[in-house]
Amino acid sequence: MSLTAREQANRNYLKENKPYVHEKIGRFGEKIRRGESIAIIQMQYNYQCNLACEHCCARRLQGENPNRRMTVDDVRDLASQADGMGLARFVITGGEPLTFRDLEAVVAAIDPEKFYINVDTNGWFLDLEKAARLKEIGVDRVQLSIDSLDPAGHDAFRRREGSHRKAMAAVDACLEAGLQLFIQTVVSRQRLHSREFIEFVEHFNRRGIGVFVTFAKPVGAWEGKYDLCIGEDDLRHFNGLEKKYRLFSHLTPGYGIAMGCVAVKGMFSVTQYGDVLPCPYIHVSLGNIFREPLRDIVARGLGYRYFGEKIDICTIAQDRDFFTRYLEPRIYGKPIPVSCFDVFTDADRTAVPFHHCV
C-alpha cells in the first residue's frame, strides 16, 4: 500500500525537522513483519479537566485515587523505554493537557527530537500565544475536539457554555501559528448518517483540515449505550466517505499498513497511575510501568487474540460479542482498570499473529 499525499507530506516534515523520528517510522513495516508493536503512546498524564463532556471515557478514572501518580521523571523513563522499542509517537492527553502546569516539562521529558508529539485539547486555553509556544517547544500537532458547527449543540455536549467559541478560535490560532492541526469529533451511528456530519467535515476540509472520527464507545460516561454504536453497514458507509473526504479513524490504514483495530499493536494508553491499557476505551490493565518493563507489558498484550491478531473492526465500538463476553460481566461495575488476568483466560491467547498487515 502506497503512502497518501498527507502521509508523504508528514514524512517530508519529519525528514526535515525530526530525522531520527523519520528513521524510526521508516522501520514500521519491518517491525510489523516481526510481529512487533508500532504503537502511538496515548499518555493520560493527568485527569484534571475544565469540562465535563457527555461521552467522557475517563469519567471513572477521575477523582480521588491513593495510587502513585505519574511524574515528569516517570515520563522520561517511559519515553526512554519506548525509544528502545522503536516507538515514535506520543499523544499527551488527560484530562485537558493545557491545564497542566508542568506541560512543558512533560514535552521536554518525552524529548521532541525522538518522538512525534501530539497534544489533545478541547481548545479552551488554546490562543495564538499558546499555539506558537507549543510549536516552539517541539509539539508537532494539536488534536482539537469539536463536535458540532452549532455552538449550542457543541456546548451542550461539552457541558460548558462558550466551549464552541473557544474551540473555533483555537482553530484560527493554530493555523496562524503554523501548528499542525486536525479536528477530532465523536460520531454515533445516528450522527454518521446525518447531513450535519457531512457539513461538519466539508467545513473543515475547505480550510485544509482533516477530521478524525472517534466512534461512540459504550464505556465511561456512555457505559451501556449500545444504541450509539456503529455496525458493519455503518462502517461501510464511513469507508465510502473516507474516499470522498479528508476523513479518517483509527481503522484507517496508515504508513502503508492496513492494521485494522490498533489496540496494542498500533496504540496503547498509559494512565495517570501507570497502567497500560490496550486503548483508551478498553479499561483493562495489561501491566503497570511502575512495576515492570514496558516491553514485557506490550508483549503480554500482543499475546491476546483481540490485540495480537488483525481485526478489521473497532472491537470496543462494534464487537457485540466482546461486549457480552467481556465488557458486561468482567469490566462493568468493577474498579477500573481491571487486570487482564481477571478479564482474559488462556482460551483468549492469540493463534494468528498480525504480521500480515503490511
Short mmCIF file of C-alpha atoms in Angstrom, two decimals:
data_model
loop_
_atom_site.label_atom_id
_atom_site.label_comp_id
_atom_site.label_asym_id
_atom_site.label_seq_id
_atom_site.Cartn_x
_atom_site.Cartn_y
_atom_site.Cartn_z
CA MET A 1 0.00 0.00 0.00
CA SER A 2 1.46 3.37 -1.03
CA LEU A 3 1.51 6.45 1.16
CA THR A 4 -1.21 9.06 0.83
CA ALA A 5 -0.28 12.64 -0.06
CA ARG A 6 -0.89 13.61 3.58
CA GLU A 7 1.37 10.84 4.85
CA GLN A 8 4.10 11.74 2.36
CA ALA A 9 3.93 15.38 3.47
CA ASN A 10 4.22 14.23 7.07
CA ARG A 11 7.22 12.06 6.16
CA ASN A 12 8.86 15.05 4.48
CA TYR A 13 8.19 17.22 7.53
CA LEU A 14 9.80 14.62 9.78
CA LYS A 15 12.77 14.11 7.47
CA GLU A 16 13.50 17.82 7.60
CA ASN A 17 12.64 18.53 11.23
CA LYS A 18 12.97 15.25 13.11
CA PRO A 19 15.24 12.91 11.14
CA TYR A 20 15.57 10.38 13.97
CA VAL A 21 11.77 10.06 14.19
CA HIS A 22 11.64 9.74 10.40
CA GLU A 23 14.09 6.85 10.57
CA LYS A 24 12.05 5.05 13.23
CA ILE A 25 8.81 5.40 11.28
CA GLY A 26 10.59 4.14 8.18
CA ARG A 27 11.18 0.87 10.06
CA PHE A 28 7.50 0.36 10.94
CA GLY A 29 6.86 -2.13 8.13
CA GLU A 30 9.81 -4.25 9.25
CA LYS A 31 8.59 -4.16 12.85
CA ILE A 32 5.10 -5.27 11.84
CA ARG A 33 6.54 -8.18 9.84
CA ARG A 34 8.33 -9.26 13.01
CA GLY A 35 5.06 -9.08 14.94
CA GLU A 36 6.13 -6.03 16.99
CA SER A 37 4.04 -3.08 18.08
CA ILE A 38 4.42 0.31 16.39
CA ALA A 39 2.06 1.91 18.86
CA ILE A 40 1.24 5.52 19.46
CA ILE A 41 1.58 6.01 23.22
CA GLN A 42 -1.57 7.78 24.38
CA MET A 43 -0.36 9.12 27.72
CA GLN A 44 -3.15 10.10 30.11
CA TYR A 45 -0.76 12.15 32.21
CA ASN A 46 -3.32 13.86 34.44
CA TYR A 47 -7.10 13.55 34.56
CA GLN A 48 -7.78 17.15 35.60
CA CYS A 49 -10.11 18.85 33.14
CA ASN A 50 -12.07 22.07 32.82
CA LEU A 51 -15.01 20.38 31.05
CA ALA A 52 -17.37 17.50 31.89
CA CYS A 53 -18.13 16.10 28.44
CA GLU A 54 -21.16 13.92 27.87
CA HIS A 55 -19.15 10.99 26.47
CA CYS A 56 -16.01 11.16 28.67
CA CYS A 57 -14.29 7.74 28.60
CA ALA A 58 -12.11 8.66 31.60
CA ARG A 59 -15.01 9.54 33.91
CA ARG A 60 -14.49 6.55 36.22
CA LEU A 61 -10.73 7.17 36.34
CA GLN A 62 -11.15 10.70 37.65
CA GLY A 63 -11.45 11.71 41.28
CA GLU A 64 -9.58 10.64 44.40
CA ASN A 65 -7.11 7.80 43.99
CA PRO A 66 -4.40 6.86 46.53
CA ASN A 67 -2.21 5.12 43.95
CA ARG A 68 1.12 6.51 42.79
CA ARG A 69 0.76 9.16 40.11
CA MET A 70 2.95 9.71 37.09
CA THR A 71 5.68 12.34 37.40
CA VAL A 72 7.89 14.04 34.86
CA ASP A 73 10.67 11.59 35.76
CA ASP A 74 8.29 8.71 35.06
CA VAL A 75 7.52 10.24 31.66
CA ARG A 76 11.23 10.45 30.91
CA ASP A 77 11.68 6.77 31.79
CA LEU A 78 8.62 5.76 29.76
CA ALA A 79 9.91 7.64 26.73
CA SER A 80 13.35 6.06 27.09
CA GLN A 81 11.82 2.57 27.14
CA ALA A 82 9.56 3.41 24.19
CA ASP A 83 12.52 4.70 22.18
CA GLY A 84 14.37 1.46 22.91
CA MET A 85 11.39 -0.41 21.42
CA GLY A 86 11.48 1.68 18.24
CA LEU A 87 8.25 3.52 19.04
CA ALA A 88 7.99 7.00 17.59
CA ARG A 89 4.75 8.75 18.58
CA PHE A 90 3.20 10.21 21.73
CA VAL A 91 -0.18 11.76 22.40
CA ILE A 92 -0.33 13.84 25.58
CA THR A 93 -3.84 13.74 26.94
CA GLY A 94 -5.79 13.65 30.19
CA GLY A 95 -7.97 15.39 31.18
CA GLU A 96 -7.09 18.61 29.44
CA PRO A 97 -3.32 19.00 28.89
CA LEU A 98 -3.45 22.78 28.64
CA THR A 99 -4.45 22.87 32.31
CA PHE A 100 -1.23 21.06 33.30
CA ARG A 101 1.26 23.39 34.98
CA ASP A 102 4.11 21.07 34.02
CA LEU A 103 3.11 20.50 30.39
CA GLU A 104 6.32 21.99 29.01
CA ALA A 105 8.38 19.77 31.32
CA VAL A 106 6.37 16.75 30.13
CA VAL A 107 7.11 17.60 26.48
CA ALA A 108 10.80 18.01 27.27
CA ALA A 109 10.84 14.68 29.16
CA ILE A 110 9.42 12.87 26.12
CA ASP A 111 12.14 14.57 24.01
CA PRO A 112 10.76 16.08 20.80
CA GLU A 113 13.85 15.06 18.83
CA LYS A 114 12.98 11.41 19.45
CA PHE A 115 9.17 11.43 19.07
CA TYR A 116 6.35 12.92 17.04
CA ILE A 117 4.25 14.62 19.72
CA ASN A 118 0.53 15.34 19.62
CA VAL A 119 -1.43 17.22 22.27
CA ASP A 120 -5.13 16.55 22.77
CA THR A 121 -7.17 19.61 23.71
CA ASN A 122 -10.69 20.95 23.91
CA GLY A 123 -9.30 24.34 22.83
CA TRP A 124 -10.49 26.38 25.80
CA PHE A 125 -6.99 27.67 26.61
CA LEU A 126 -5.51 27.49 23.10
CA ASP A 127 -4.94 31.03 21.89
CA LEU A 128 -2.33 32.27 19.41
CA GLU A 129 0.35 32.73 22.06
CA LYS A 130 -0.16 29.19 23.37
CA ALA A 131 -0.22 27.68 19.88
CA ALA A 132 3.04 29.39 18.99
CA ARG A 133 4.59 28.24 22.25
CA LEU A 134 3.55 24.62 21.71
CA LYS A 135 5.20 24.66 18.31
CA GLU A 136 8.31 26.28 19.78
CA ILE A 137 8.82 23.59 22.44
CA GLY A 138 8.51 20.72 19.96
CA VAL A 139 4.84 19.78 19.81
CA ASP A 140 4.12 18.69 16.24
CA ARG A 141 0.35 18.69 16.13
CA VAL A 142 -2.77 19.54 18.08
CA GLN A 143 -5.76 17.21 18.13
CA LEU A 144 -8.65 19.60 18.75
CA SER A 145 -12.04 18.27 19.84
CA ILE A 146 -15.08 19.84 18.18
CA ASP A 147 -18.42 18.06 17.96
CA SER A 148 -20.72 20.39 16.07
CA LEU A 149 -20.69 23.54 13.98
CA ASP A 150 -23.69 24.62 16.05
CA PRO A 151 -22.47 26.44 19.18
CA ALA A 152 -25.43 25.31 21.30
CA GLY A 153 -25.02 21.68 20.26
CA HIS A 154 -21.29 21.62 20.95
CA ASP A 155 -21.65 23.45 24.28
CA ALA A 156 -24.37 21.04 25.40
CA PHE A 157 -22.19 18.04 24.51
CA ARG A 158 -19.16 19.54 26.27
CA ARG A 159 -21.36 20.83 29.09
CA ARG A 160 -19.87 24.28 29.25
CA GLU A 161 -21.18 27.44 27.64
CA GLY A 162 -18.62 29.12 25.43
CA SER A 163 -16.65 25.97 24.68
CA HIS A 164 -17.57 26.10 20.97
CA ARG A 165 -16.44 29.71 20.64
CA LYS A 166 -13.14 28.85 22.34
CA ALA A 167 -12.58 25.77 20.17
CA MET A 168 -13.26 27.60 16.90
CA ALA A 169 -10.91 30.40 17.96
CA ALA A 170 -8.30 27.72 18.68
CA VAL A 171 -8.58 26.55 15.05
CA ASP A 172 -7.68 30.05 13.88
CA ALA A 173 -4.83 30.25 16.39
CA CYS A 174 -3.24 27.00 15.19
CA LEU A 175 -3.50 27.97 11.55
CA GLU A 176 -1.97 31.40 12.20
CA ALA A 177 0.85 29.90 14.28
CA GLY A 178 1.59 27.25 11.65
CA LEU A 179 0.93 24.47 14.15
CA GLN A 180 -0.30 21.26 12.54
CA LEU A 181 -3.90 20.51 13.40
CA PHE A 182 -6.65 18.02 12.94
CA ILE A 183 -10.16 18.02 14.32
CA GLN A 184 -11.31 15.15 16.50
CA THR A 185 -15.04 14.55 16.60
CA VAL A 186 -17.23 11.96 18.30
CA VAL A 187 -19.58 10.14 15.96
CA SER A 188 -22.50 7.95 16.95
CA ARG A 189 -24.30 5.68 14.50
CA GLN A 190 -27.03 8.30 14.19
CA ARG A 191 -24.67 11.22 13.57
CA LEU A 192 -22.69 9.27 10.96
CA HIS A 193 -25.69 9.26 8.62
CA SER A 194 -26.71 12.87 9.22
CA ARG A 195 -26.40 15.85 6.91
CA GLU A 196 -24.90 17.74 9.86
CA PHE A 197 -21.89 15.41 9.89
CA ILE A 198 -21.22 15.89 6.18
CA GLU A 199 -21.44 19.67 6.53
CA PHE A 200 -19.08 19.46 9.52
CA VAL A 201 -16.46 17.53 7.54
CA GLU A 202 -16.82 19.75 4.48
CA HIS A 203 -16.38 22.89 6.61
CA PHE A 204 -13.02 21.83 7.99
CA ASN A 205 -11.82 20.19 4.78
CA ARG A 206 -12.38 23.50 2.97
CA ARG A 207 -9.94 25.03 5.44
CA GLY A 208 -7.39 22.32 4.70
CA ILE A 209 -8.00 20.47 7.97
CA GLY A 210 -8.55 16.74 8.28
CA VAL A 211 -11.24 15.28 10.52
CA PHE A 212 -10.51 12.33 12.76
CA VAL A 213 -13.55 10.35 13.89
CA THR A 214 -13.86 8.71 17.28
CA PHE A 215 -16.71 6.21 17.05
CA ALA A 216 -19.04 6.15 20.05
CA LYS A 217 -17.98 3.55 22.64
CA PRO A 218 -20.20 2.06 25.40
CA VAL A 219 -17.72 2.90 28.17
CA GLY A 220 -17.09 5.69 30.65
CA ALA A 221 -19.99 8.13 30.75
CA TRP A 222 -21.61 6.20 27.88
CA GLU A 223 -21.48 2.81 29.60
CA GLY A 224 -24.18 0.51 28.22
CA LYS A 225 -25.27 2.89 25.44
CA TYR A 226 -25.12 0.30 22.67
CA ASP A 227 -27.67 2.18 20.57
CA LEU A 228 -24.97 4.74 19.76
CA CYS A 229 -22.52 2.15 18.42
CA ILE A 230 -21.90 1.55 14.73
CA GLY A 231 -22.38 -1.76 12.91
CA GLU A 232 -20.94 -3.32 9.76
CA ASP A 233 -23.18 -1.35 7.38
CA ASP A 234 -22.31 1.87 9.19
CA LEU A 235 -18.59 1.15 8.86
CA ARG A 236 -19.00 0.51 5.13
CA HIS A 237 -20.78 3.86 4.87
CA PHE A 238 -17.90 5.54 6.68
CA ASN A 239 -15.36 3.84 4.41
CA GLY A 240 -17.19 5.33 1.46
CA LEU A 241 -16.98 8.80 2.99
CA GLU A 242 -13.23 8.34 3.53
CA LYS A 243 -12.79 8.06 -0.23
CA LYS A 244 -14.51 11.40 -0.75
CA TYR A 245 -13.26 13.49 2.16
CA ARG A 246 -10.14 14.08 4.22
CA LEU A 247 -11.60 11.88 6.91
CA PHE A 248 -10.11 9.08 8.95
CA SER A 249 -10.33 6.94 12.08
CA HIS A 250 -8.05 4.53 13.92
CA LEU A 251 -9.16 1.89 11.41
CA THR A 252 -7.80 3.93 8.51
CA PRO A 253 -4.64 2.35 7.05
CA GLY A 254 -1.53 4.40 7.79
CA TYR A 255 2.08 4.37 6.59
CA GLY A 256 1.24 1.65 4.11
CA ILE A 257 -0.09 -0.64 6.83
CA ALA A 258 -3.70 -1.88 6.99
CA MET A 259 -3.77 -2.79 10.65
CA GLY A 260 -7.50 -2.80 11.45
CA CYS A 261 -8.09 -2.40 15.17
CA VAL A 262 -4.98 -0.69 16.52
CA ALA A 263 -5.25 -1.79 20.17
CA VAL A 264 -1.73 -2.57 21.48
CA LYS A 265 -0.17 -3.09 18.03
CA GLY A 266 -0.92 0.45 16.83
CA MET A 267 -1.84 2.28 20.04
CA PHE A 268 -1.91 1.77 23.76
CA SER A 269 -2.73 4.07 26.66
CA VAL A 270 -0.82 4.72 29.86
CA THR A 271 -2.96 6.00 32.72
CA GLN A 272 -2.00 8.63 35.26
CA TYR A 273 -1.36 5.72 37.61
CA GLY A 274 0.95 3.76 35.31
CA ASP A 275 -1.44 1.12 34.00
CA VAL A 276 -1.09 0.22 30.32
CA LEU A 277 -4.46 -0.17 28.56
CA PRO A 278 -4.94 -1.73 25.10
CA CYS A 279 -6.54 1.55 24.02
CA PRO A 280 -8.22 4.49 25.81
CA TYR A 281 -11.58 2.71 25.81
CA ILE A 282 -10.70 -0.83 26.88
CA HIS A 283 -10.27 -0.39 30.61
CA VAL A 284 -8.13 -3.46 31.11
CA SER A 285 -4.65 -3.21 32.65
CA LEU A 286 -2.03 -5.22 30.80
CA GLY A 287 0.50 -4.30 33.48
CA ASN A 288 1.93 -1.27 35.25
CA ILE A 289 5.04 0.65 34.17
CA PHE A 290 5.93 1.33 37.81
CA ARG A 291 6.35 -2.40 38.41
CA GLU A 292 7.61 -3.98 35.18
CA PRO A 293 9.24 -3.06 31.87
CA LEU A 294 7.07 -1.61 29.11
CA ARG A 295 8.40 -4.18 26.64
CA ASP A 296 7.08 -7.04 28.78
CA ILE A 297 3.69 -5.40 29.19
CA VAL A 298 3.28 -4.82 25.45
CA ALA A 299 4.35 -8.40 24.71
CA ARG A 300 1.68 -9.62 27.15
CA GLY A 301 -0.94 -7.55 25.35
CA LEU A 302 0.05 -8.87 21.94
CA GLY A 303 -0.38 -12.36 23.33
CA TYR A 304 -4.16 -11.91 23.49
CA ARG A 305 -6.04 -12.56 20.26
CA TYR A 306 -8.02 -9.31 20.40
CA PHE A 307 -4.78 -7.36 20.25
CA GLY A 308 -2.29 -9.73 18.63
CA GLU A 309 -4.38 -10.65 15.60
CA LYS A 310 -5.61 -8.48 12.75
CA ILE A 311 -9.23 -7.50 13.39
CA ASP A 312 -10.98 -5.38 10.79
CA ILE A 313 -13.44 -3.65 13.12
CA CYS A 314 -13.07 -1.49 16.22
CA THR A 315 -13.53 -4.08 18.96
CA ILE A 316 -14.74 -1.70 21.66
CA ALA A 317 -17.02 0.23 19.28
CA GLN A 318 -18.54 -2.62 17.28
CA ASP A 319 -17.99 -6.13 18.61
CA ARG A 320 -21.22 -7.12 20.38
CA ASP A 321 -19.72 -10.49 21.29
CA PHE A 322 -16.90 -8.68 23.10
CA PHE A 323 -19.50 -6.58 24.94
CA THR A 324 -21.40 -9.67 26.05
CA ARG A 325 -18.45 -11.90 26.96
CA TYR A 326 -16.06 -9.41 28.50
CA LEU A 327 -17.36 -5.86 28.88
CA GLU A 328 -20.60 -6.57 30.72
CA PRO A 329 -19.58 -9.40 33.09
CA ARG A 330 -15.90 -8.57 33.69
CA ILE A 331 -15.44 -4.78 33.37
CA TYR A 332 -18.75 -3.02 34.04
CA GLY A 333 -19.27 -2.36 37.74
CA LYS A 334 -15.64 -3.18 38.65
CA PRO A 335 -12.97 -0.74 39.81
CA ILE A 336 -11.06 0.16 36.66
CA PRO A 337 -8.77 -0.68 35.11
CA VAL A 338 -9.46 -4.38 35.63
CA SER A 339 -6.43 -6.66 35.47
CA CYS A 340 -6.10 -8.57 32.21
CA PHE A 341 -5.74 -11.74 34.29
CA ASP A 342 -9.29 -11.17 35.57
CA VAL A 343 -10.71 -10.48 32.12
CA PHE A 344 -8.98 -12.90 29.75
CA THR A 345 -8.11 -16.60 30.02
CA ASP A 346 -5.75 -18.98 28.24
CA ALA A 347 -8.51 -19.50 25.67
CA ASP A 348 -8.03 -15.86 24.66
CA ARG A 349 -4.40 -16.29 23.64
CA THR A 350 -3.51 -15.36 20.07
CA ALA A 351 -3.09 -18.03 17.40
CA VAL A 352 -2.62 -15.90 14.26
CA PRO A 353 -0.02 -13.10 14.53
CA PHE A 354 -0.77 -9.76 12.89
CA HIS A 355 2.42 -9.54 10.81
CA HIS A 356 0.40 -9.95 7.60
CA CYS A 357 -0.92 -6.39 7.98
CA VAL A 358 1.70 -4.96 5.61
#
